[in-house]
Short mmCIF file of C-alpha atoms in Angstrom, two decimals:
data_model
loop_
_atom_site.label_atom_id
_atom_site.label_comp_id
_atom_site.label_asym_id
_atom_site.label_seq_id
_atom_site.Cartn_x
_atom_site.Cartn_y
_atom_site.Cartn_z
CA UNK A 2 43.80 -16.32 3.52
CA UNK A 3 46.67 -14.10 2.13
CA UNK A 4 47.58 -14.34 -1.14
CA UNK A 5 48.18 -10.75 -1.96
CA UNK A 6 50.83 -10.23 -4.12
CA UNK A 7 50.97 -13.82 -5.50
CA UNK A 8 50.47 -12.94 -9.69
CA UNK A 9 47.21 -14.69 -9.46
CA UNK A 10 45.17 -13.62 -12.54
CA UNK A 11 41.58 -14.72 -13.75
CA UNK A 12 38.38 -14.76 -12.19
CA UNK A 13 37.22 -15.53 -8.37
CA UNK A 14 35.56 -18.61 -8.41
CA UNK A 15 31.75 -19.14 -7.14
CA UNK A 16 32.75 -21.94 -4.78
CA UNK A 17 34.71 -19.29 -2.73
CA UNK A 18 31.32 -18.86 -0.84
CA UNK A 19 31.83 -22.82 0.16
CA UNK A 20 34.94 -21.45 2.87
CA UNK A 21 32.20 -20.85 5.28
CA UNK A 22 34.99 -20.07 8.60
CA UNK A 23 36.85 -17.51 6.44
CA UNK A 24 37.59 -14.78 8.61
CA UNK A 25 40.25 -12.56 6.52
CA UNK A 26 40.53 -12.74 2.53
CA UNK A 27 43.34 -10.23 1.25
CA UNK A 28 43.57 -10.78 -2.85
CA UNK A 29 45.15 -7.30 -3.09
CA UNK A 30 48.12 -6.23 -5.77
CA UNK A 31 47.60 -9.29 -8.38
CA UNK A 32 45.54 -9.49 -12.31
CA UNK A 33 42.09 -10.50 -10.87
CA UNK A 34 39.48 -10.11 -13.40
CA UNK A 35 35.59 -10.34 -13.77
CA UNK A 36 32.86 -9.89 -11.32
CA UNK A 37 32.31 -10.33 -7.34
CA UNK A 38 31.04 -13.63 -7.16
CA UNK A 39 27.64 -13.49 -5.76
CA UNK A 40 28.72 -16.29 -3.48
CA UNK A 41 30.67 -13.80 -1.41
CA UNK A 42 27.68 -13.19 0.30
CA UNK A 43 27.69 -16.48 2.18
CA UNK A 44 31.03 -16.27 3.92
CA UNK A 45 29.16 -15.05 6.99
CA UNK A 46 32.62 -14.97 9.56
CA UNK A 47 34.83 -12.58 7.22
CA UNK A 48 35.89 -9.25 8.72
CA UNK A 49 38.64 -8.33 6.46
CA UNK A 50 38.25 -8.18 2.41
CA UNK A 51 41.18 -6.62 0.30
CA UNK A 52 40.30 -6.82 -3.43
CA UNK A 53 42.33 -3.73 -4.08
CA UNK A 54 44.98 -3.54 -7.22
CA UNK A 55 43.30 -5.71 -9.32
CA UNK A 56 41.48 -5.78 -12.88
CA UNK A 57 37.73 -6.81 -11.41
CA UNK A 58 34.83 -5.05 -13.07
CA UNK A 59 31.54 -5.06 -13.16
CA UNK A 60 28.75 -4.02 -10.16
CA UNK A 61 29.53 -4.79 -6.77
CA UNK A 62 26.60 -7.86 -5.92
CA UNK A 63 23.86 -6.83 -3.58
CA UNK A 64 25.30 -10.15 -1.76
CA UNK A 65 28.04 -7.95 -0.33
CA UNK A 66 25.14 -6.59 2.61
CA UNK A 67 24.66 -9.97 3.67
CA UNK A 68 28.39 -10.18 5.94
CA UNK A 69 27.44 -9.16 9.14
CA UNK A 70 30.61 -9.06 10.38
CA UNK A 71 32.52 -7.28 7.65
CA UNK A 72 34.88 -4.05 9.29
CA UNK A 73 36.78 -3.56 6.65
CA UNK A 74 36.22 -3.46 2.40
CA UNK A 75 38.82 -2.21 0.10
CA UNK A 76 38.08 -2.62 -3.57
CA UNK A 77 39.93 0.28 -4.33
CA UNK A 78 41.73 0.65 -8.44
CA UNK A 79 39.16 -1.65 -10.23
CA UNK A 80 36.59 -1.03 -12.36
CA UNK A 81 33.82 -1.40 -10.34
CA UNK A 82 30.72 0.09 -11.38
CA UNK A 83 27.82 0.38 -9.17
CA UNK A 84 28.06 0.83 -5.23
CA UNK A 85 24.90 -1.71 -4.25
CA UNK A 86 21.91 -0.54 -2.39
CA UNK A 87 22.82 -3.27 0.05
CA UNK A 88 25.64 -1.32 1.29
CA UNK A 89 23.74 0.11 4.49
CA UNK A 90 23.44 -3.38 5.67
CA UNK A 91 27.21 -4.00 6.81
CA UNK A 92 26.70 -2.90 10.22
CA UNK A 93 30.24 -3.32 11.81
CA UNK A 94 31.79 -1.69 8.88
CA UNK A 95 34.36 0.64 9.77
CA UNK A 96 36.18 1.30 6.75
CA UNK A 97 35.20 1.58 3.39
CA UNK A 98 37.50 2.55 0.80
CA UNK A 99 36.04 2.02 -3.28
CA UNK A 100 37.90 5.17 -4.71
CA UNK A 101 39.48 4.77 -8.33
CA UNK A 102 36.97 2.66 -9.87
CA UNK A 103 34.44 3.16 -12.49
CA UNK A 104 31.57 4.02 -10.04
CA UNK A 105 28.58 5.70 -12.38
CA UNK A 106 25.22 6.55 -10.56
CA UNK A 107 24.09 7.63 -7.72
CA UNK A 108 25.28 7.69 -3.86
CA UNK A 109 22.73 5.33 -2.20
CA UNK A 110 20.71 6.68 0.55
CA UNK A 111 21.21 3.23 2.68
CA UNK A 112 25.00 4.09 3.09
CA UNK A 113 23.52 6.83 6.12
CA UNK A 114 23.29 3.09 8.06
CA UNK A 115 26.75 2.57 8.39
CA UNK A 116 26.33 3.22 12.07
CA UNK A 117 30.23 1.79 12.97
CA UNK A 118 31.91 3.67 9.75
CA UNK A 119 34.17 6.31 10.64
CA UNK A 120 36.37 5.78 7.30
CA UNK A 121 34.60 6.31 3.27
CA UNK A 122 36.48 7.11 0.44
CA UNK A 123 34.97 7.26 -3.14
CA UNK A 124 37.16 9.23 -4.61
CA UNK A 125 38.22 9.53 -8.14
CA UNK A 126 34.34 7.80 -10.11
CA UNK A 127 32.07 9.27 -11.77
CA UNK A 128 29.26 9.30 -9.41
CA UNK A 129 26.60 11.33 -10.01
CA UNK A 130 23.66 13.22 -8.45
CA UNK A 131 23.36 14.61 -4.89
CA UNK A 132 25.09 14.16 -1.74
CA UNK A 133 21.91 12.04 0.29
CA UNK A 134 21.57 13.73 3.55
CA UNK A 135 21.43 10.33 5.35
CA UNK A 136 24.79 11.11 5.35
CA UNK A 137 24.87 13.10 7.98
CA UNK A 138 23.58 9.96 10.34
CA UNK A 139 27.38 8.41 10.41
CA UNK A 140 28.27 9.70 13.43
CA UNK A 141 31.46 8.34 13.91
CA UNK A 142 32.79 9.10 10.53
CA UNK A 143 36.15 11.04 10.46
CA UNK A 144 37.05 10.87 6.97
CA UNK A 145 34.86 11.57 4.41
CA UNK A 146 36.51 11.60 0.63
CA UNK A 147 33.72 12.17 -1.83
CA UNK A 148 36.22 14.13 -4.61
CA UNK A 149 36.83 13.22 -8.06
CA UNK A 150 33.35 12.67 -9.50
CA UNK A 151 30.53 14.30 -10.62
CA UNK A 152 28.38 14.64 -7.98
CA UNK A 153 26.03 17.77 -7.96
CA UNK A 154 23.67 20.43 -6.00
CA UNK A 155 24.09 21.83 -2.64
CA UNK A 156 26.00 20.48 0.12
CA UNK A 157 23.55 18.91 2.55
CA UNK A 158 23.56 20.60 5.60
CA UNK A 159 23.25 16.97 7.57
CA UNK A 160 27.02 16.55 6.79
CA UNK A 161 27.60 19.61 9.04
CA UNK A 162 26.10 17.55 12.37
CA UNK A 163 29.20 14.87 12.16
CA UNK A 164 30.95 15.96 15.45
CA UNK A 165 33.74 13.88 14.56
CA UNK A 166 34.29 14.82 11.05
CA UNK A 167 37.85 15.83 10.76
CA UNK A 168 39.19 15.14 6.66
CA UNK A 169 36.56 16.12 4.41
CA UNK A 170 37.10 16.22 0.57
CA UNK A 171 34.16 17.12 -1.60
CA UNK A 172 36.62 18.81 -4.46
CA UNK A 173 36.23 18.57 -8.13
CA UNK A 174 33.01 18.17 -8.46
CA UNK A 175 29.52 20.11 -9.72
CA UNK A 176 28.27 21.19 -6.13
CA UNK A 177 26.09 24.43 -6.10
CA UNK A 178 24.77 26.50 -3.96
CA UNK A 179 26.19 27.99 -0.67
CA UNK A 180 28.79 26.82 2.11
CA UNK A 181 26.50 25.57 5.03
CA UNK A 182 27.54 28.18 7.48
CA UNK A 183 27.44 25.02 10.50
CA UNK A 184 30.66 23.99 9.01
CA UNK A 185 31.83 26.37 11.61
CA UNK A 186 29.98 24.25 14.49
CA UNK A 187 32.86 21.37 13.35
CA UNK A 188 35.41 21.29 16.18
CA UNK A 189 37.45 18.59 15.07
CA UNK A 190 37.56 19.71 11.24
CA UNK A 191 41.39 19.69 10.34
CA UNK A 192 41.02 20.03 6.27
CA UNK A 193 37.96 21.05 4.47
CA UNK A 194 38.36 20.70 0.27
CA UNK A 195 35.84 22.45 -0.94
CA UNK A 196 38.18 23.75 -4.57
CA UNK A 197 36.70 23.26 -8.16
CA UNK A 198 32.96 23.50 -7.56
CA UNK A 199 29.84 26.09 -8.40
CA UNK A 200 29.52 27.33 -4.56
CA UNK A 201 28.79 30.31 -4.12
CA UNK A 202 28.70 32.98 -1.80
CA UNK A 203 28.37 32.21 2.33
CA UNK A 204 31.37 32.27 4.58
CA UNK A 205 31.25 30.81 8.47
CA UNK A 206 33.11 31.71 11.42
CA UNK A 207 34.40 28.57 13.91
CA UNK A 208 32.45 28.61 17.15
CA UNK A 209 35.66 28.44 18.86
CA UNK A 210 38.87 30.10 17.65
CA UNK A 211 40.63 27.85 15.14
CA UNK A 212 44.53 27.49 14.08
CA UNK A 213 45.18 24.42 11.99
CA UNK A 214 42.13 24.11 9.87
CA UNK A 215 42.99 23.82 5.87
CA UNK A 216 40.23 25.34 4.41
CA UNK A 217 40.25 25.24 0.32
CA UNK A 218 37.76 27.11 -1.83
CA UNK A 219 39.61 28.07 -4.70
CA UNK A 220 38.19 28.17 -8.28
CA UNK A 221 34.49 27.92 -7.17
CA UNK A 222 31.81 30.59 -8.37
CA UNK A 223 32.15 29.54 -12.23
CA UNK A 224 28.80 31.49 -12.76
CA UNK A 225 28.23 29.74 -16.18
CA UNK A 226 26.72 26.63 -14.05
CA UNK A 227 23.35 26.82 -12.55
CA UNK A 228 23.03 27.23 -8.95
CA UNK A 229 19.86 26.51 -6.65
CA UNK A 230 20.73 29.81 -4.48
CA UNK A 231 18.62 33.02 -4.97
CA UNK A 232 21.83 34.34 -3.46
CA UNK A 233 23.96 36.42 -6.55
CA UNK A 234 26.89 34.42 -7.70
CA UNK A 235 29.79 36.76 -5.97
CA UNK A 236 33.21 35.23 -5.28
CA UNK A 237 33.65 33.34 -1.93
CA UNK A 238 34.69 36.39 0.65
CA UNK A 239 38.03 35.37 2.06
CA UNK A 240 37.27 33.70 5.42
CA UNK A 241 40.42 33.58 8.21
CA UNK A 242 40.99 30.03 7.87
CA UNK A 243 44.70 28.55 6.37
CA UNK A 244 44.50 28.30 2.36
CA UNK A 245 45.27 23.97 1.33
CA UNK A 246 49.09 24.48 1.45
CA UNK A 247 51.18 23.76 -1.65
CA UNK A 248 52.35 20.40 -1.97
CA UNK A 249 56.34 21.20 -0.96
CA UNK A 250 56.18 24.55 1.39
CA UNK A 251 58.96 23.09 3.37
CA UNK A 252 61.43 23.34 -0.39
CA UNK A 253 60.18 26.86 -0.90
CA UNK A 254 60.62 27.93 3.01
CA UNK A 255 63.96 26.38 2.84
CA UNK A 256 65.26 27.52 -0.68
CA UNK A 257 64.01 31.53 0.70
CA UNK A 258 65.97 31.11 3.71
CA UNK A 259 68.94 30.13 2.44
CA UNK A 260 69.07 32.47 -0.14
CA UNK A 261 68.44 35.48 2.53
CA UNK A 262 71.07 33.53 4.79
CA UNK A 263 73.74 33.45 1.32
CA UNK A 264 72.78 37.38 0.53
CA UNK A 265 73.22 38.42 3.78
CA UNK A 266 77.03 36.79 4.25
CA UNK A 267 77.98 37.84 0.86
CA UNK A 268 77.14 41.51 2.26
CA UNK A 269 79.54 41.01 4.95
CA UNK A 270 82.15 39.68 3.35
CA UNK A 271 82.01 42.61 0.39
CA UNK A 272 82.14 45.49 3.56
CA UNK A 273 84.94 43.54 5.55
CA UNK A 274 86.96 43.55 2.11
CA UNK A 275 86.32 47.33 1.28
CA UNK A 276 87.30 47.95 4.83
CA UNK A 277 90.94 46.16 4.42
CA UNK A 278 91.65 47.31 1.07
CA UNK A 279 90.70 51.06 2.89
CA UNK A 280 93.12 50.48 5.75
CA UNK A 281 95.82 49.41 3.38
CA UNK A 282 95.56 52.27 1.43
CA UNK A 283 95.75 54.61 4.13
CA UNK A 284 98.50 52.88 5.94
CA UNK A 285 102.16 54.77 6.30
CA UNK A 286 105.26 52.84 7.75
CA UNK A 287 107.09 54.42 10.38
CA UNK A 288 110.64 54.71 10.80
CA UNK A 289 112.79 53.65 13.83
#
């Protein structure tokens, strides 16, 4: 069914759980409001579920773990507010993306079942508490997006076994503690966001020689928070990994160049013109 995009506004009805061979549902980009039905839980054949752009609030129903054959759930810019415990059920979910909501709590530890996920993004909430370590049991996540909230204490080290990991995003939030030196064991890491936290201390060296990685650590070691190190708060030693770039290096690169490129013309023309105006001074007709 796709009626994204269709100004549809008011609530989902409960007798959507009564289109029981629904396979793809995509209700993205219109004025939805009000909760997830609880009657979601019964269309047992959908894959696909775009809720995304819309007004819904309110938690997201424990009846969400009961589609077995769910691979992909965007609810992103609602107002969600609690991720259910139920989450660890969808088994043949591969991408999960609930960022920009009103997400308060906690992280549940059922989301380390997500055996097929290899996409999570809960950015921008205000989730709360610790990373769970069960984390660290997605094996074929790549992208990991946990910024934007309020999450706190050390990074778990389980996070560091993800082989695939590539895009991982734990900025702006209240982590403590040390970088997990394994992040070096991380062969396919291409950005690492590590920026507005309380880490402290710790630097790691890739176990094989590195080029590409983004690695941002910037304004961490506020030493006002608490930490759960014994290690002395002491600014993050500069490890020889690429800074997060700024947002337009290619203007800057391009506005330096030409300048040089402009200064270094300019010069030329200035000695070619002191030359002539030398020669034509100098110069004394001769007579035939």
């Amino acid at each position: 069914m796709y009626l994204q995009y269709s100004d549809l506004n008011g609530t989902l009805p409960e007798s959507i759980g009564f289109l029981s061979q629904l396979q793809s549902l995509y209700l993205d980009g219109n004025s939805l409001v009000g909760t997830i039905p609880e009657s979601i839980g019964q269309l047992l054949q959908l894959t696909i579920l775009h809720l995304d752009l819309n007004n819904m609030s309110g938690p997201i129903p424990e009846s969400i773990g009961n589609l077995p054959q769910i691979t992909f759930l965007q609810l992103e810019r609602n107002k969600f507010t609690k991720i259910p415990e139920s989450i660890g059920k969808l088994s043949q979910l591969g991408v999960l993306y609930i960022n920009y909501n009103a997400l308060t709590g906690t992280i549940p530890e059922s989301i380390g079942n997500l055996a097929e996920t290899y996409y999570i993004n809960l950015k921008g909430n205000q989730l709360s508490g610790t990373i769970p370590g069960s984390i660290g049991n997605i094996s074929k996540l790549y992208y990991l997006s946990l910024a934007n909230n309020q999450l706190s204490g050390p990074i778990p080290e389980s996070i560091t076994k993800i082989s695939q990991l590539s895009f991982l995003y734990l900025n702006d939030n209240q982590l403590n503690g040390t970088i997990p030196e394994s992040f070096g064991n991380l062969t396919n890491l291409q950005i690492i966001d590590l920026q507005n936290n309380y880490l402290c201390g710790g630097c790691f060296q890739w176990e094989e020689p590195r080029t590409s990685c983004d690695f941002g650590v910037s304004f961490n070691c506020r030493c006002s928070a608490p930490t759960t190190s014994n290690i002395p708060c002491s600014e993050i030693p500069s490890c020889q990994t690429k800074p997060i770039p700024p947002k337009s290096p290619n203007l800057v690169i391009f506005l330096s160049s030409t300048l040089s490129s402009v200064g270094f013309l300019l010069i030329i023309f200035l000695l070619y013109k002191f030359c002539y105006q030398s020669k034509k001074t100098n110069y004394t007709p001769v007579d035939n």
